Amino acid sequence: MPRANANETTTSRPKPALARRERPADGAETPDEYRELWAQNLARAPYRSLRGQTSFLATWDDHEVDNNWNPEEMDPAHVAVARDAFFEHQPIGRLPMDPDRIWRSFRWGMTAEFFVLDTRGERRPSSRGRPDAQYLSPAQFDWLLAGLRDSPALFKIVMNSVPIGEFPYPSTRDRWVGYPAQRDALLSA
């Protein structure tokens, strides 16, 4: 990217971008297998360019563990290995009070607060379609609603790995639409 000197102005600025891993972790099981996949993905030119031009907020989706993984059925040890690899390769640290927690918020002054969610590791697919359906754990959901209510930031941005809106897609398995009570409460907050 060309850089302007002190006497010039430029309209060439990094544009906001979303990044998605090209090679999913499907089939990975060991720390070395996960690390190899992360290394391959992060070595790609688009990732290097993106990370060199802008800040980066990260959350995980299903492919950080295995395609369409279900936290109620996946071996917790397998998830722990994938989570460790995620934290090793993403620009976020572990929280001392809860080192496995992915959800967190970041505030940019009084302008914006970003609420980064974990819509994979704490959901309960077996509850889908019930009034108590859980897409976010009760702790994460209460934290999110309180944060949205109490944040002094002008803009409150909810970041998660799947659309919150309704889309004409036949499956509700991996989306907020399958968990209408939490979705409606969030959109009403």
Tab-separated table of C-alpha atoms in Angstrom:
chain	number	residue	atom	x	y	z
A	1	MET	CA	0.000	0.000	0.000
A	2	PRO	CA	1.491	3.382	-0.913
A	3	ARG	CA	2.216	5.638	2.022
A	4	ALA	CA	1.822	9.390	1.980
A	5	ASN	CA	4.608	11.592	3.260
A	6	ALA	CA	3.911	14.366	5.735
A	7	ASN	CA	3.030	16.832	2.959
A	8	GLU	CA	0.637	14.594	1.031
A	9	THR	CA	-2.800	13.226	1.585
A	10	THR	CA	-4.027	9.896	0.368
A	11	THR	CA	-7.382	8.323	-0.219
A	12	SER	CA	-5.905	4.821	-0.262
A	13	ARG	CA	-6.823	3.435	3.142
A	14	PRO	CA	-7.321	-0.082	4.365
A	15	LYS	CA	-10.887	-1.189	3.948
A	16	PRO	CA	-12.700	-3.167	6.641
A	17	ALA	CA	-12.618	-6.830	5.836
A	18	LEU	CA	-13.898	-10.149	7.035
A	19	ALA	CA	-11.554	-13.090	7.013
A	20	ARG	CA	-12.494	-16.721	6.854
A	21	ARG	CA	-10.181	-19.657	7.013
A	22	GLU	CA	-9.786	-21.295	3.622
A	23	ARG	CA	-8.792	-24.711	4.892
A	24	PRO	CA	-11.052	-25.855	7.688
A	25	ALA	CA	-9.814	-27.960	10.563
A	26	ASP	CA	-12.091	-30.829	9.538
A	27	GLY	CA	-10.333	-34.032	10.464
A	28	ALA	CA	-7.655	-32.410	12.645
A	29	GLU	CA	-7.320	-33.962	16.074
A	30	THR	CA	-3.857	-33.300	17.473
A	31	PRO	CA	-2.244	-30.006	18.432
A	32	ASP	CA	0.272	-30.420	15.602
A	33	GLU	CA	-2.489	-31.010	13.017
A	34	TYR	CA	-4.371	-27.894	14.133
A	35	ARG	CA	-1.171	-25.833	14.197
A	36	GLU	CA	-0.271	-26.962	10.675
A	37	LEU	CA	-3.690	-25.922	9.335
A	38	TRP	CA	-3.470	-22.543	11.074
A	39	ALA	CA	0.046	-22.019	9.721
A	40	GLN	CA	-1.095	-22.815	6.180
A	41	ASN	CA	-4.056	-20.469	6.390
A	42	LEU	CA	-2.228	-17.582	8.013
A	43	ALA	CA	0.645	-17.830	5.535
A	44	ARG	CA	-1.688	-16.992	2.652
A	45	ALA	CA	-1.127	-13.575	1.095
A	46	PRO	CA	-4.682	-12.274	1.772
A	47	TYR	CA	-4.327	-12.926	5.510
A	48	ARG	CA	-0.864	-11.397	5.694
A	49	SER	CA	-2.148	-8.342	3.838
A	50	LEU	CA	-5.230	-7.990	6.013
A	51	ARG	CA	-3.348	-8.339	9.262
A	52	GLY	CA	-0.773	-5.820	8.096
A	53	GLN	CA	-3.364	-3.168	7.253
A	54	THR	CA	-5.941	-3.196	10.007
A	55	SER	CA	-6.832	-4.342	13.485
A	56	PHE	CA	-8.442	-7.722	13.873
A	57	LEU	CA	-11.164	-9.092	16.145
A	58	ALA	CA	-11.561	-12.848	16.125
A	59	THR	CA	-14.150	-15.423	17.078
A	60	TRP	CA	-14.483	-19.006	16.038
A	61	ASP	CA	-16.953	-20.839	13.858
A	62	ASP	CA	-17.468	-24.533	13.302
A	63	HIS	CA	-14.372	-25.094	11.171
A	64	GLU	CA	-12.010	-24.116	13.958
A	65	VAL	CA	-12.929	-27.483	15.525
A	66	ASP	CA	-14.668	-29.644	12.896
A	67	ASN	CA	-17.416	-29.074	10.324
A	68	ASN	CA	-20.767	-28.516	12.056
A	69	TRP	CA	-19.436	-29.774	15.375
A	70	ASN	CA	-21.910	-30.104	18.181
A	71	PRO	CA	-20.649	-29.187	21.671
A	72	GLU	CA	-23.100	-31.671	23.188
A	73	GLU	CA	-21.577	-34.547	21.209
A	74	MET	CA	-17.935	-33.608	20.581
A	75	ASP	CA	-15.283	-34.974	22.939
A	76	PRO	CA	-14.353	-32.069	25.276
A	77	ALA	CA	-10.673	-32.993	24.956
A	78	HIS	CA	-10.901	-32.534	21.169
A	79	VAL	CA	-12.549	-29.128	21.632
A	80	ALA	CA	-9.828	-28.152	24.130
A	81	VAL	CA	-7.083	-28.949	21.602
A	82	ALA	CA	-8.867	-26.878	18.923
A	83	ARG	CA	-9.460	-24.010	21.371
A	84	ASP	CA	-5.791	-23.982	22.366
A	85	ALA	CA	-4.781	-23.757	18.692
A	86	PHE	CA	-7.310	-20.943	18.163
A	87	PHE	CA	-5.831	-18.895	21.020
A	88	GLU	CA	-2.285	-19.607	19.830
A	89	HIS	CA	-3.039	-18.224	16.361
A	90	GLN	CA	-5.454	-15.359	16.959
A	91	PRO	CA	-4.645	-11.886	18.316
A	92	ILE	CA	-6.525	-12.338	21.564
A	93	GLY	CA	-5.269	-13.398	24.954
A	94	ARG	CA	-6.856	-15.719	27.438
A	95	LEU	CA	-8.832	-14.119	30.237
A	96	PRO	CA	-7.283	-14.885	33.646
A	97	MET	CA	-10.669	-15.479	35.291
A	98	ASP	CA	-11.898	-17.806	32.503
A	99	PRO	CA	-9.073	-18.850	30.153
A	100	ASP	CA	-11.277	-20.908	27.808
A	101	ARG	CA	-13.809	-18.138	27.231
A	102	ILE	CA	-13.924	-16.758	23.706
A	103	TRP	CA	-16.681	-14.156	24.171
A	104	ARG	CA	-15.548	-10.709	25.228
A	105	SER	CA	-15.961	-7.037	24.390
A	106	PHE	CA	-13.619	-4.355	23.117
A	107	ARG	CA	-14.361	-0.660	23.447
A	108	TRP	CA	-12.930	2.011	21.177
A	109	GLY	CA	-13.399	5.048	23.364
A	110	MET	CA	-16.928	6.371	23.490
A	111	THR	CA	-17.468	5.619	19.809
A	112	ALA	CA	-17.942	1.861	19.591
A	113	GLU	CA	-18.055	-1.285	21.647
A	114	PHE	CA	-17.683	-4.644	19.928
A	115	PHE	CA	-19.300	-7.648	21.560
A	116	VAL	CA	-17.562	-10.759	20.212
A	117	LEU	CA	-19.690	-13.862	20.741
A	118	ASP	CA	-19.099	-17.596	20.911
A	119	THR	CA	-22.064	-19.035	19.011
A	120	ARG	CA	-20.427	-22.460	18.691
A	121	GLY	CA	-18.954	-23.673	21.931
A	122	GLU	CA	-21.829	-22.886	24.278
A	123	ARG	CA	-24.912	-23.559	22.179
A	124	ARG	CA	-27.180	-26.505	22.876
A	125	PRO	CA	-28.507	-27.879	19.563
A	126	SER	CA	-30.722	-30.378	21.385
A	127	SER	CA	-32.748	-27.424	22.689
A	128	ARG	CA	-33.415	-25.986	19.208
A	129	GLY	CA	-37.071	-25.164	18.639
A	130	ARG	CA	-37.955	-25.164	22.349
A	131	PRO	CA	-38.852	-21.997	24.267
A	132	ASP	CA	-35.637	-22.357	26.288
A	133	ALA	CA	-33.443	-22.956	23.226
A	134	GLN	CA	-29.840	-21.988	24.007
A	135	TYR	CA	-27.674	-20.471	21.295
A	136	LEU	CA	-25.565	-18.666	23.886
A	137	SER	CA	-25.018	-19.942	27.406
A	138	PRO	CA	-27.096	-18.136	30.047
A	139	ALA	CA	-23.905	-16.483	31.360
A	140	GLN	CA	-22.879	-15.239	27.900
A	141	PHE	CA	-26.400	-14.096	27.030
A	142	ASP	CA	-26.853	-12.191	30.313
A	143	TRP	CA	-23.397	-10.610	29.840
A	144	LEU	CA	-24.332	-9.536	26.299
A	145	LEU	CA	-27.674	-8.001	27.263
A	146	ALA	CA	-26.119	-6.172	30.234
A	147	GLY	CA	-23.268	-4.936	28.054
A	148	LEU	CA	-25.596	-3.637	25.367
A	149	ARG	CA	-27.722	-1.923	28.014
A	150	ASP	CA	-24.864	-0.439	30.044
A	151	SER	CA	-22.265	0.453	27.405
A	152	PRO	CA	-21.705	4.199	27.074
A	153	ALA	CA	-20.497	3.731	23.485
A	154	LEU	CA	-22.465	5.380	20.704
A	155	PHE	CA	-22.319	2.258	18.520
A	156	LYS	CA	-22.739	-1.245	19.874
A	157	ILE	CA	-21.662	-3.904	17.399
A	158	VAL	CA	-22.467	-7.579	17.926
A	159	MET	CA	-19.958	-9.820	16.193
A	160	ASN	CA	-20.674	-13.487	15.744
A	161	SER	CA	-19.993	-16.209	13.204
A	162	VAL	CA	-23.485	-16.558	11.737
A	163	PRO	CA	-26.258	-14.217	10.509
A	164	ILE	CA	-28.747	-12.958	13.069
A	165	GLY	CA	-31.244	-11.984	10.353
A	166	GLU	CA	-33.681	-14.292	8.637
A	167	PHE	CA	-32.427	-15.649	5.342
A	168	PRO	CA	-34.161	-18.022	2.931
A	169	TYR	CA	-31.955	-20.951	3.863
A	170	PRO	CA	-33.660	-24.236	4.657
A	171	SER	CA	-31.643	-25.234	7.734
A	172	THR	CA	-31.941	-23.499	11.086
A	173	ARG	CA	-29.421	-25.849	12.675
A	174	ASP	CA	-26.491	-23.451	12.796
A	175	ARG	CA	-28.224	-20.086	12.892
A	176	TRP	CA	-29.969	-17.801	15.343
A	177	VAL	CA	-33.313	-18.476	13.642
A	178	GLY	CA	-33.374	-21.937	15.260
A	179	TYR	CA	-33.257	-20.288	18.691
A	180	PRO	CA	-36.035	-17.687	18.439
A	181	ALA	CA	-36.405	-16.713	22.113
A	182	GLN	CA	-32.759	-15.650	22.480
A	183	ARG	CA	-32.737	-14.100	19.019
A	184	ASP	CA	-35.876	-12.056	19.693
A	185	ALA	CA	-34.605	-10.960	23.125
A	186	LEU	CA	-31.326	-9.833	21.585
A	187	LEU	CA	-32.991	-7.908	18.764
A	188	SER	CA	-35.326	-6.250	21.278
A	189	ALA	CA	-32.480	-5.183	23.595
